[in-house]
mmCIF file of C-alpha atoms and ligand atoms in Angstrom:
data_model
loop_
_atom_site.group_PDB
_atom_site.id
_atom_site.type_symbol
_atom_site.label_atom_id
_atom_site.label_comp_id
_atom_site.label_asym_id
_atom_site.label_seq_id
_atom_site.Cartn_x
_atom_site.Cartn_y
_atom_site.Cartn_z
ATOM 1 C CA UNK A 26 -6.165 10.253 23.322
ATOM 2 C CA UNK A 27 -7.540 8.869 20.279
ATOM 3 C CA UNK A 28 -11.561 8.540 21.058
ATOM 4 C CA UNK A 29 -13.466 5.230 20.511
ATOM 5 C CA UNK A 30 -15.402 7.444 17.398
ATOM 6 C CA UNK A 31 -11.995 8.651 15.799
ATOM 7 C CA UNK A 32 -11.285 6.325 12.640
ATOM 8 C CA UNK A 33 -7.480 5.079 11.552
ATOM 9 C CA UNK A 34 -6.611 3.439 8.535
ATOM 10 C CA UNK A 35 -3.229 1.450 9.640
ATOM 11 C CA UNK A 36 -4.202 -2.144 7.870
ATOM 12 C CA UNK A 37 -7.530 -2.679 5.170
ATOM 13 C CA UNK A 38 -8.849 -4.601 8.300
ATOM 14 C CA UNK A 39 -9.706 -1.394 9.930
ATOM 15 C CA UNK A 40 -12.166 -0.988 7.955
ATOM 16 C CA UNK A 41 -15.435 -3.149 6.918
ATOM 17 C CA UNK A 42 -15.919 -4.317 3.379
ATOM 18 C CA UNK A 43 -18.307 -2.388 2.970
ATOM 19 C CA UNK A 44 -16.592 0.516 3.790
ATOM 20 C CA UNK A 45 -13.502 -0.272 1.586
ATOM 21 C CA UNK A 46 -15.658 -1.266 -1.396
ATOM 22 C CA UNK A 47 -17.389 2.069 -1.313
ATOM 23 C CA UNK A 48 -14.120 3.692 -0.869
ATOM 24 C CA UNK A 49 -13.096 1.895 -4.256
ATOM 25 C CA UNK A 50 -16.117 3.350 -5.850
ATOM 26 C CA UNK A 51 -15.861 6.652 -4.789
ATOM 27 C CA UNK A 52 -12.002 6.330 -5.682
ATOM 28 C CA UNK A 53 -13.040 5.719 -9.549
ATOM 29 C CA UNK A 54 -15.621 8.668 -8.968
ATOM 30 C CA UNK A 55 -13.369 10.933 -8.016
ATOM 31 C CA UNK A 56 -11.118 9.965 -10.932
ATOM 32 C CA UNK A 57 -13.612 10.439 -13.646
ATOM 33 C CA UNK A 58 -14.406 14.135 -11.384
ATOM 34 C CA UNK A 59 -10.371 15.077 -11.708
ATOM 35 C CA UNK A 60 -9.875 14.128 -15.754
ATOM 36 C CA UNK A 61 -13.414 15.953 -15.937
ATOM 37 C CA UNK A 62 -11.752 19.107 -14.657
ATOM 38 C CA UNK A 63 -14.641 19.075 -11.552
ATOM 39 C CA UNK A 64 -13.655 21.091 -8.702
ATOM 40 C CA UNK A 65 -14.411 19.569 -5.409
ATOM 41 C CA UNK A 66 -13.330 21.020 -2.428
ATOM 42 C CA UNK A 67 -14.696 19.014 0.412
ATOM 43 C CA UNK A 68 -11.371 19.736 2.737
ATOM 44 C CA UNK A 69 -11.351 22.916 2.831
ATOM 45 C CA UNK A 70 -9.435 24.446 5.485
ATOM 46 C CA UNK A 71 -8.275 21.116 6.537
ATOM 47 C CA UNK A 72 -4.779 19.961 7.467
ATOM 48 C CA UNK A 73 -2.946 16.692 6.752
ATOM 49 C CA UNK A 74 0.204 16.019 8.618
ATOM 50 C CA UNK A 75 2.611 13.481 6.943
ATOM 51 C CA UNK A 76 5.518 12.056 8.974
ATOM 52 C CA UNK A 77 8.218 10.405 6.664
ATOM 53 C CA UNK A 78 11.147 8.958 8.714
ATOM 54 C CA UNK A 79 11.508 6.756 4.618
ATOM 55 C CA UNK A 80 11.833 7.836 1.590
ATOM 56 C CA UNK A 81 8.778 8.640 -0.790
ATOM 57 C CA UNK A 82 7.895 9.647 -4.509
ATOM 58 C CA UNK A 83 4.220 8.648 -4.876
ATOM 59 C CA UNK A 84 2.509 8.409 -1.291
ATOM 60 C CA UNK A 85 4.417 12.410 -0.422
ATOM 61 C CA UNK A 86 3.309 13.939 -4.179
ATOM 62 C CA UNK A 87 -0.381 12.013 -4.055
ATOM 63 C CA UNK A 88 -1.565 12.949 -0.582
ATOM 64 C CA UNK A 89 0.136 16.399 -1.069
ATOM 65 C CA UNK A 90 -1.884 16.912 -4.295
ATOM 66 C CA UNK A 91 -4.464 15.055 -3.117
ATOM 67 C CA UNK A 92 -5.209 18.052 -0.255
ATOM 68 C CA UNK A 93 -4.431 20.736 -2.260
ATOM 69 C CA UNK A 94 -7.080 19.535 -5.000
ATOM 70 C CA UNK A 95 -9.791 18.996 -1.998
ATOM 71 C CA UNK A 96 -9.131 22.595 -0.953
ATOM 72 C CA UNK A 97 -6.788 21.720 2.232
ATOM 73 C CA UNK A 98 -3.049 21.663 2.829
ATOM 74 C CA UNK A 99 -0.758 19.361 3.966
ATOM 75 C CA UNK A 100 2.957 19.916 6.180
ATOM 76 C CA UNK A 101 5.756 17.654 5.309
ATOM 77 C CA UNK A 102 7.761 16.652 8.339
ATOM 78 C CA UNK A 103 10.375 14.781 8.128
ATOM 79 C CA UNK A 104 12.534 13.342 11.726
ATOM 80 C CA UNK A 105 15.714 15.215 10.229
ATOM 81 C CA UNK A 106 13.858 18.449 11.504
ATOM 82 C CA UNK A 107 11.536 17.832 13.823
ATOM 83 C CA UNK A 108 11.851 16.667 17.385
ATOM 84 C CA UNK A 109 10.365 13.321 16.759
ATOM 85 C CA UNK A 110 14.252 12.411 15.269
ATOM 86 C CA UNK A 111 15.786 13.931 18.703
ATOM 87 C CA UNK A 112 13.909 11.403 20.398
ATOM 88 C CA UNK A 113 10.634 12.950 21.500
ATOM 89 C CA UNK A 114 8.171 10.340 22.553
ATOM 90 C CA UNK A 115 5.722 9.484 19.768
ATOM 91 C CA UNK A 116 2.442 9.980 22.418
ATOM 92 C CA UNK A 117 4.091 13.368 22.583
ATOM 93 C CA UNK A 118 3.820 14.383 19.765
ATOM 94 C CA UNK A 119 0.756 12.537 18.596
ATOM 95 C CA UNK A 120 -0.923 14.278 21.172
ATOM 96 C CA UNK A 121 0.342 17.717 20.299
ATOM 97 C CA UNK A 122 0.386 17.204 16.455
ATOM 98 C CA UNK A 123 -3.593 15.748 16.660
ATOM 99 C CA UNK A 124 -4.633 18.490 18.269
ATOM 100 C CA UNK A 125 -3.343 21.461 15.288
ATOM 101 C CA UNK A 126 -3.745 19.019 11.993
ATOM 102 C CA UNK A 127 -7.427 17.333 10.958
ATOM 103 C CA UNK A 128 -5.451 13.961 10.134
ATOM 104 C CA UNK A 129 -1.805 12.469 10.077
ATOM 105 C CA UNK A 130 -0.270 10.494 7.550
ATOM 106 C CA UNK A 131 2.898 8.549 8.561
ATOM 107 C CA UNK A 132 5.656 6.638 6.770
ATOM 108 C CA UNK A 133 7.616 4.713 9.015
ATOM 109 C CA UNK A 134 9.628 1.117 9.904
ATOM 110 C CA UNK A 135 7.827 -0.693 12.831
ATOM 111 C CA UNK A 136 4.578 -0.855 12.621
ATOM 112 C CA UNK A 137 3.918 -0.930 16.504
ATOM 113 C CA UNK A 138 5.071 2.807 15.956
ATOM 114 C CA UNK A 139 1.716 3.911 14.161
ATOM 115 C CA UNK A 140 -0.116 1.676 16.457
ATOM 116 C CA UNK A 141 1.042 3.451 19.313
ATOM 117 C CA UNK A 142 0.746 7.567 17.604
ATOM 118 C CA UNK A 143 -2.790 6.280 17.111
ATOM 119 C CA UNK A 144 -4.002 5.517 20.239
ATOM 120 C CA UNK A 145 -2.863 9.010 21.342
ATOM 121 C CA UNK A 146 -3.940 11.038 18.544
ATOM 122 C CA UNK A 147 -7.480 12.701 18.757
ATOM 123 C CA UNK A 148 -7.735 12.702 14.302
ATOM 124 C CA UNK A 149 -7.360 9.804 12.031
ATOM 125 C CA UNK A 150 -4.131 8.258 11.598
ATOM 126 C CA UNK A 151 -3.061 6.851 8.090
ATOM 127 C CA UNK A 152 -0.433 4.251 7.522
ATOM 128 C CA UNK A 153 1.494 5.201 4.810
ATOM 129 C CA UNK A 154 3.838 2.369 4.974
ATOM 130 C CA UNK A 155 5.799 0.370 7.964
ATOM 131 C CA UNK A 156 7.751 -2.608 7.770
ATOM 132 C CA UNK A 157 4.738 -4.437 8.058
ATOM 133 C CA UNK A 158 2.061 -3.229 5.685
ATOM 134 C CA UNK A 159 1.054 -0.695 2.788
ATOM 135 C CA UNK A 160 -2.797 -0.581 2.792
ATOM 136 C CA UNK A 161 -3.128 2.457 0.901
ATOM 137 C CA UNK A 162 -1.317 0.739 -2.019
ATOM 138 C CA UNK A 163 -3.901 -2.085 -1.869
ATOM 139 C CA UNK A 164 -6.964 0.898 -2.435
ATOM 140 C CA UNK A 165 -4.520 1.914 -5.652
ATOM 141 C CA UNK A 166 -4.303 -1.699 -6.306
ATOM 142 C CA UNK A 167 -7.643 -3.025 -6.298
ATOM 143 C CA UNK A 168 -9.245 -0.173 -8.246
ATOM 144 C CA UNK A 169 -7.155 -0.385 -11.096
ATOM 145 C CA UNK A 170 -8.215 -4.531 -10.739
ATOM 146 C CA UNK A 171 -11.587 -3.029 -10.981
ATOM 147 C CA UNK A 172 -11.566 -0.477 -13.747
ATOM 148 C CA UNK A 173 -9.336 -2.712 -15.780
ATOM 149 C CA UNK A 174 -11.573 -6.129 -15.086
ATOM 150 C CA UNK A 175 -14.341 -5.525 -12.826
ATOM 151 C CA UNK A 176 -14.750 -6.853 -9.327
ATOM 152 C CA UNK A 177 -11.811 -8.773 -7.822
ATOM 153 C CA UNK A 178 -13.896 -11.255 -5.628
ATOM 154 C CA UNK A 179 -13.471 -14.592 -6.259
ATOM 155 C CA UNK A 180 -10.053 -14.301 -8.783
ATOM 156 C CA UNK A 181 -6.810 -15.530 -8.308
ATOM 157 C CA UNK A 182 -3.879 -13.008 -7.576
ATOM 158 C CA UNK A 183 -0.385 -14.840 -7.686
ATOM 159 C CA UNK A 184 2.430 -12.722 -5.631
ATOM 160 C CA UNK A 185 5.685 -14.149 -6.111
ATOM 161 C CA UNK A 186 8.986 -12.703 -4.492
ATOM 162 C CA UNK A 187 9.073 -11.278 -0.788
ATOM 163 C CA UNK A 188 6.662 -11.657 1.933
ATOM 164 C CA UNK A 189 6.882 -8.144 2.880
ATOM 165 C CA UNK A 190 4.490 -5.103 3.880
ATOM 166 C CA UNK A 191 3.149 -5.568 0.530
ATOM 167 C CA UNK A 192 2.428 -9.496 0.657
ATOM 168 C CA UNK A 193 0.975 -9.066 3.918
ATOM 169 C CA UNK A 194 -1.417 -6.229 2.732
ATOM 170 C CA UNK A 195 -2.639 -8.825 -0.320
ATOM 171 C CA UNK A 196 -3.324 -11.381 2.083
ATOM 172 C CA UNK A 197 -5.327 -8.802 4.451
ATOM 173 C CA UNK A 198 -7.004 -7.368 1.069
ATOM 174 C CA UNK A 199 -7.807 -11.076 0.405
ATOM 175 C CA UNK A 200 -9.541 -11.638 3.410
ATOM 176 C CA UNK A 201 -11.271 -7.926 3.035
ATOM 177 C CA UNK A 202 -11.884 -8.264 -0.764
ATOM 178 C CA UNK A 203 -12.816 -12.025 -1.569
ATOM 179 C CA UNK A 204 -10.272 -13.470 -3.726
ATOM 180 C CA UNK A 205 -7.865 -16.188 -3.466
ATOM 181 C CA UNK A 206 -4.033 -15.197 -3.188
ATOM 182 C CA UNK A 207 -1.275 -17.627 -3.978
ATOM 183 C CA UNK A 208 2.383 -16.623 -2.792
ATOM 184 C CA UNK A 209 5.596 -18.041 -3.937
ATOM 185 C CA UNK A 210 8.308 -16.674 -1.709
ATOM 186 C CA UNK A 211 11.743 -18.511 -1.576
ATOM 187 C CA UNK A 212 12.204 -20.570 1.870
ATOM 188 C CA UNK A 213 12.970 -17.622 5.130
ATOM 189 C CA UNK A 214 11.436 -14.954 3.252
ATOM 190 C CA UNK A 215 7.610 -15.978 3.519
ATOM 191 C CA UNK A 216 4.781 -13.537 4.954
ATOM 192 C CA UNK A 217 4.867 -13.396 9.059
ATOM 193 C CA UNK A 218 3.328 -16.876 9.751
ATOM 194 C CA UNK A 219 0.838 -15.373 12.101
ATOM 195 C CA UNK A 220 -0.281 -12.717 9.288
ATOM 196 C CA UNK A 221 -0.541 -15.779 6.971
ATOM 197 C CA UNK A 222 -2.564 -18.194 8.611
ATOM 198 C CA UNK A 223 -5.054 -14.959 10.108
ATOM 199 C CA UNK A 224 -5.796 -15.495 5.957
ATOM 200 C CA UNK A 225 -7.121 -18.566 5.996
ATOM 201 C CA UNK A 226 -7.687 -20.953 3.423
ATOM 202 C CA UNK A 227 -7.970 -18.365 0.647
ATOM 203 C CA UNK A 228 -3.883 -18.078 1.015
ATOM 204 C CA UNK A 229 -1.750 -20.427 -0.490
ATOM 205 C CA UNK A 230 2.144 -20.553 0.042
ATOM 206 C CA UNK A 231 3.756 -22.274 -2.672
ATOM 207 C CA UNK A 232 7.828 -22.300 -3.429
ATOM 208 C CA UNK A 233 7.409 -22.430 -7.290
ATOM 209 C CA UNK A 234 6.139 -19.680 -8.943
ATOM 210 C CA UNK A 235 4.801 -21.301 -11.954
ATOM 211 C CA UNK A 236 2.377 -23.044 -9.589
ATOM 212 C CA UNK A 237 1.290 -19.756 -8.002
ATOM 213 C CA UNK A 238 0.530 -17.942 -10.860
ATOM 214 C CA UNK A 239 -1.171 -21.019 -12.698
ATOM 215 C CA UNK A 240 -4.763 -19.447 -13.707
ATOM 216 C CA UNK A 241 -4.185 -16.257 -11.956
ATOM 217 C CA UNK A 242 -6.147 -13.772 -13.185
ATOM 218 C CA UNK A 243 -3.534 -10.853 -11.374
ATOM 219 C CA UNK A 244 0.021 -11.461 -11.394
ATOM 220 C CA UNK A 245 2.113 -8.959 -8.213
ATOM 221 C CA UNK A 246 5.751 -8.444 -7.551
ATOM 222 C CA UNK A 247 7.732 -6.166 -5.448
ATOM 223 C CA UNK A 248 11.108 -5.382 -4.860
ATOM 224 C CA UNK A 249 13.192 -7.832 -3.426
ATOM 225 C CA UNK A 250 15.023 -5.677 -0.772
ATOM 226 C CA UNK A 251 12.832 -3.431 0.974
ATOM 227 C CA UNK A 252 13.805 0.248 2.197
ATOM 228 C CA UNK A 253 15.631 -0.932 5.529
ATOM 229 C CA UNK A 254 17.192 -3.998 4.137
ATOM 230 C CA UNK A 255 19.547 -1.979 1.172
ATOM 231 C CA UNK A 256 23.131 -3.655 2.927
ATOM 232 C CA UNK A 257 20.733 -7.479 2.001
ATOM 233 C CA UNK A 258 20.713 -6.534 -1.648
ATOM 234 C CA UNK A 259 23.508 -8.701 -2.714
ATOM 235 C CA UNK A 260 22.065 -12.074 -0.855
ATOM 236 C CA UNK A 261 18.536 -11.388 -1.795
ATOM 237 C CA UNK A 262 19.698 -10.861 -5.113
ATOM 238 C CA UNK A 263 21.483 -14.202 -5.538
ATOM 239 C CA UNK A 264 18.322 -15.578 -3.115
ATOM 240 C CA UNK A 265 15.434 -14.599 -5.533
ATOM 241 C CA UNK A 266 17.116 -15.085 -8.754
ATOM 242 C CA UNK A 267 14.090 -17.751 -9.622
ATOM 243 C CA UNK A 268 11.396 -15.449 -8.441
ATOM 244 C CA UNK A 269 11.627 -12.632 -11.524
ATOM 245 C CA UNK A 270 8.147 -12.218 -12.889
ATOM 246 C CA UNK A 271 9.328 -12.532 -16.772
ATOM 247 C CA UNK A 272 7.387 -13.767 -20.290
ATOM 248 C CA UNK A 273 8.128 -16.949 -19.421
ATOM 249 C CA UNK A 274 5.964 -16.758 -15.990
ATOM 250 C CA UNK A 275 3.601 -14.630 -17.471
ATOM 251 C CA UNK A 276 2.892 -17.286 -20.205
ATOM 252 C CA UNK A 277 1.486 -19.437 -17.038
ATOM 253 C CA UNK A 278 -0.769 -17.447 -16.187
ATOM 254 C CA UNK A 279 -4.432 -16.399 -17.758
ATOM 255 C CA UNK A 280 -4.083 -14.876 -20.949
ATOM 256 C CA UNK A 281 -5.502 -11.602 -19.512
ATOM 257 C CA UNK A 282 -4.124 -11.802 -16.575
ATOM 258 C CA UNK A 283 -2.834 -8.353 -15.259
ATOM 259 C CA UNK A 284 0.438 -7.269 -14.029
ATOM 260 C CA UNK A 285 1.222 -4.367 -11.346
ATOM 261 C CA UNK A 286 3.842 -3.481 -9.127
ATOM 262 C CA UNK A 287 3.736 -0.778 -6.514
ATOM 263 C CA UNK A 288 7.300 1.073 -7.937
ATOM 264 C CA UNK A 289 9.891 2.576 -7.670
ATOM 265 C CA UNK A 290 10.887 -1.054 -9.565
ATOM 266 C CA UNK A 291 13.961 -2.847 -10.421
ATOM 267 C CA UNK A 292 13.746 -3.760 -14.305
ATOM 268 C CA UNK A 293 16.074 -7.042 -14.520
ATOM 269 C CA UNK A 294 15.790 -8.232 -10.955
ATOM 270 C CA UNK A 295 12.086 -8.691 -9.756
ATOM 271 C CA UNK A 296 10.844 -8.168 -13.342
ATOM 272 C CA UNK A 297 11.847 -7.883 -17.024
ATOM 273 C CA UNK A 298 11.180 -4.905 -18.593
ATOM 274 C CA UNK A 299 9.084 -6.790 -20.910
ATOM 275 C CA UNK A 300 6.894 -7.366 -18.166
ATOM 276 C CA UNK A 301 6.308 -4.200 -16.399
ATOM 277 C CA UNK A 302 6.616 -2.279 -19.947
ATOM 278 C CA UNK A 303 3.799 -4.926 -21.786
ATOM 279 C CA UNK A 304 0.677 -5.377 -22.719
ATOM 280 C CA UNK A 305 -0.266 -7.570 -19.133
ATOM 281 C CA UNK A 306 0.884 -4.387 -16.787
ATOM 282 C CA UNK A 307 -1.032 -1.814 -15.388
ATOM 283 C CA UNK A 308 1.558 0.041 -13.284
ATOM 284 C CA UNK A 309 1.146 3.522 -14.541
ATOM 285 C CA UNK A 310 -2.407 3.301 -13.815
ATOM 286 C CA UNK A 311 -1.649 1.436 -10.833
ATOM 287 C CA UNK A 312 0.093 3.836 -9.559
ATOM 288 C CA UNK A 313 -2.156 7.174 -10.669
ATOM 289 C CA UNK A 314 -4.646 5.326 -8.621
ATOM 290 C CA UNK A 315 -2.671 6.461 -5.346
ATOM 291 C CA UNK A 316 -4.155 9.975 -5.671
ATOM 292 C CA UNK A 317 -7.799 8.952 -6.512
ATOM 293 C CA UNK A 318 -7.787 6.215 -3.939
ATOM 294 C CA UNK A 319 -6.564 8.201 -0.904
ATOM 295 C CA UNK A 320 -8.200 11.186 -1.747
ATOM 296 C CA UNK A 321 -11.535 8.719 -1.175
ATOM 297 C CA UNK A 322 -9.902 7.728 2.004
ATOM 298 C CA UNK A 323 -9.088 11.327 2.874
ATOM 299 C CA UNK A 324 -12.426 11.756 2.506
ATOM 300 C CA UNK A 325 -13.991 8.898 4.459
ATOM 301 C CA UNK A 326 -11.778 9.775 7.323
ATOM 302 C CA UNK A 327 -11.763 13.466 7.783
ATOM 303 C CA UNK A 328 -15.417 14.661 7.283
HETATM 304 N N1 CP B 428 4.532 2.689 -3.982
HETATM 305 C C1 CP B 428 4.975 3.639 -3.128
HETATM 306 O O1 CP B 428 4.562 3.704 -1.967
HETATM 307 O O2 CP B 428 5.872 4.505 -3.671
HETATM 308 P P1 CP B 428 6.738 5.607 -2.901
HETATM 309 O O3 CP B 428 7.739 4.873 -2.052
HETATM 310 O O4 CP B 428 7.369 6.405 -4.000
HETATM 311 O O5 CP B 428 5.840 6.438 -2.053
HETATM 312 N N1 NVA B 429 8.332 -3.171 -0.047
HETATM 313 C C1 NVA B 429 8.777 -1.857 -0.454
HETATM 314 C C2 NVA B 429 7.606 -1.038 -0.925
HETATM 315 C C3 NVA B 429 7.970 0.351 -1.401
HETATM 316 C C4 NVA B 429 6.785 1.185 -1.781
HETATM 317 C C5 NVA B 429 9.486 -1.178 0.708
HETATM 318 O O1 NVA B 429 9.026 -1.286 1.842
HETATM 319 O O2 NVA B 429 10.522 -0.554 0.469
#
């Protein structure tokens, strides 16, 4: 069982802002330490286990490389050949995975799932996506806010499209990280009501996106169907038609306002390629940032 001194990182609210912000720091730290050539081996010996029951580019390669470059390992499992996909109960196998591995990372749909591994694993769980959030994109996310513009608190950040894992992690990150976050989601597709109002009055919910991204100083889009919802691709297609984040959005908001996107992306449906390939975006940094930013939660959680 997972003891009341063992940390998880399944949303940005289990953590303090403290915490977080010095996680961010440390993130850019260990950045500057990894162009520098630095070796740091602070894992050594260690384990991660990563569960994937979804598919993966960037979270698999950057925690992967992430433990290598800190010295440790890390064991891909995936539920086509392991016994959690014939059905063995997830306390199971928390409990017997927890006690070989220093820390498990898991991909999965509902989020109750890594709720539930968690409270019978004896290491730190990390939630590398459910259906309902994607905090360690948000620690990718904010730093490259910071290193491109300095501290977030107190901007705007406009998210127009779904109200997915994504939008509910920027509304958690807004409560965590101090700014303001206006959404424009077409009408059935909002954020959980429950995540949204837990937000406060920093959260706005707006239909148009030209109003949400009016002065925003950060300007976020995702991908209109989600891994799980592939057979809604058609409908949401038609449904979010208005929501592409374009020039002619972009020219609404700040003049350096920034543009990211947590990929794989969809040039010509949630944004133009003059978008996410122009001067506003920051994806490719966005999206480096995965490495840096877990390894600092790697890090934070395992020693
Ligand atoms: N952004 C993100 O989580 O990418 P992957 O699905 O490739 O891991
Ligand atoms: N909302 C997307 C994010 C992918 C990284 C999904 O869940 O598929």
């Amino acid at each position: 069982m997972s003891s009341t001194s063992t940390r998880h990182f399944l949303t940005l609210l289990d953590l303090s802002t403290e915490e977080l912000e010095q996680i961010i720091q440390r993130a850019i730290e260990l950045k500057e330490m990894q162009h520098g050539g630095t070796i740091h081996e602070p894992l050594k010996n260690r384990v991660l286990g990563m569960i994937f029951e979804k598919s993966s580019t960037r979270t698999r390669v950057s925690f992967e490389a992430g433990m290598a470059q800190f010295g440790g390992s890390a064991i891909f499992l995936s539920p086509r050949d392991t016994q959690l996909g014939r059905g063995e109960p997830i306390e199971d196998s928390a409990r017997v995975l927890s006690s070989m591995v220093d820390a498990v990372m898991i991909r999965t749909f509902e989020h109750e799932k890594v709720e539930r591994f968690a409270e019978y694993s004896s290491v730190p769980v990390i939630n590398a996506l459910t259906d309902d959030y994607h905090p360690c994109q948000l620690l990718a996310d904010v730093q490259a806010y910071v290193e491109h513009r300095g501290s977030i608190r107190g901007k705007t950040v406009a998210w127009i499209g779904d109200g997915n894992n994504m939008c509910h992690s920027y509304i958690n990150a807004a409560r965590q990280f101090g700014f303001r976050l206006n959404i424009a989601a077409p009408e059935g597709y909002e954020p959980k009501r429950e995540i949204a109002d837990a937000g406060g009055p920093a959260i706005t919910l707006v239909s148009d996106p030209v109003e949400a991204v009016s002065s925003a100083d950060l300007v976020v889009t995702d991908v209109w169907a989600s891994m799980g919802q592939e057979e809604e691709s058609d409908t949401r297609n038609e449904i979010f038609r208005e929501y592409q984040v374009n020039e002619m959005l972009m020219a609404h908001a700040n003049s350096d306002a920034l543009f990211m996107h947590c990929l794989p992306a969809h040039r010509g449906e949630e944004v133009s390629s003059g978008v996410i390939d122009g001067p506003h975006s920051v994806v490719w940094d966005e999206a480096e940032n995965r490495l840096h930013a877990q390894k600092a939660l790697l890090e934070f959680l395992i020693r």
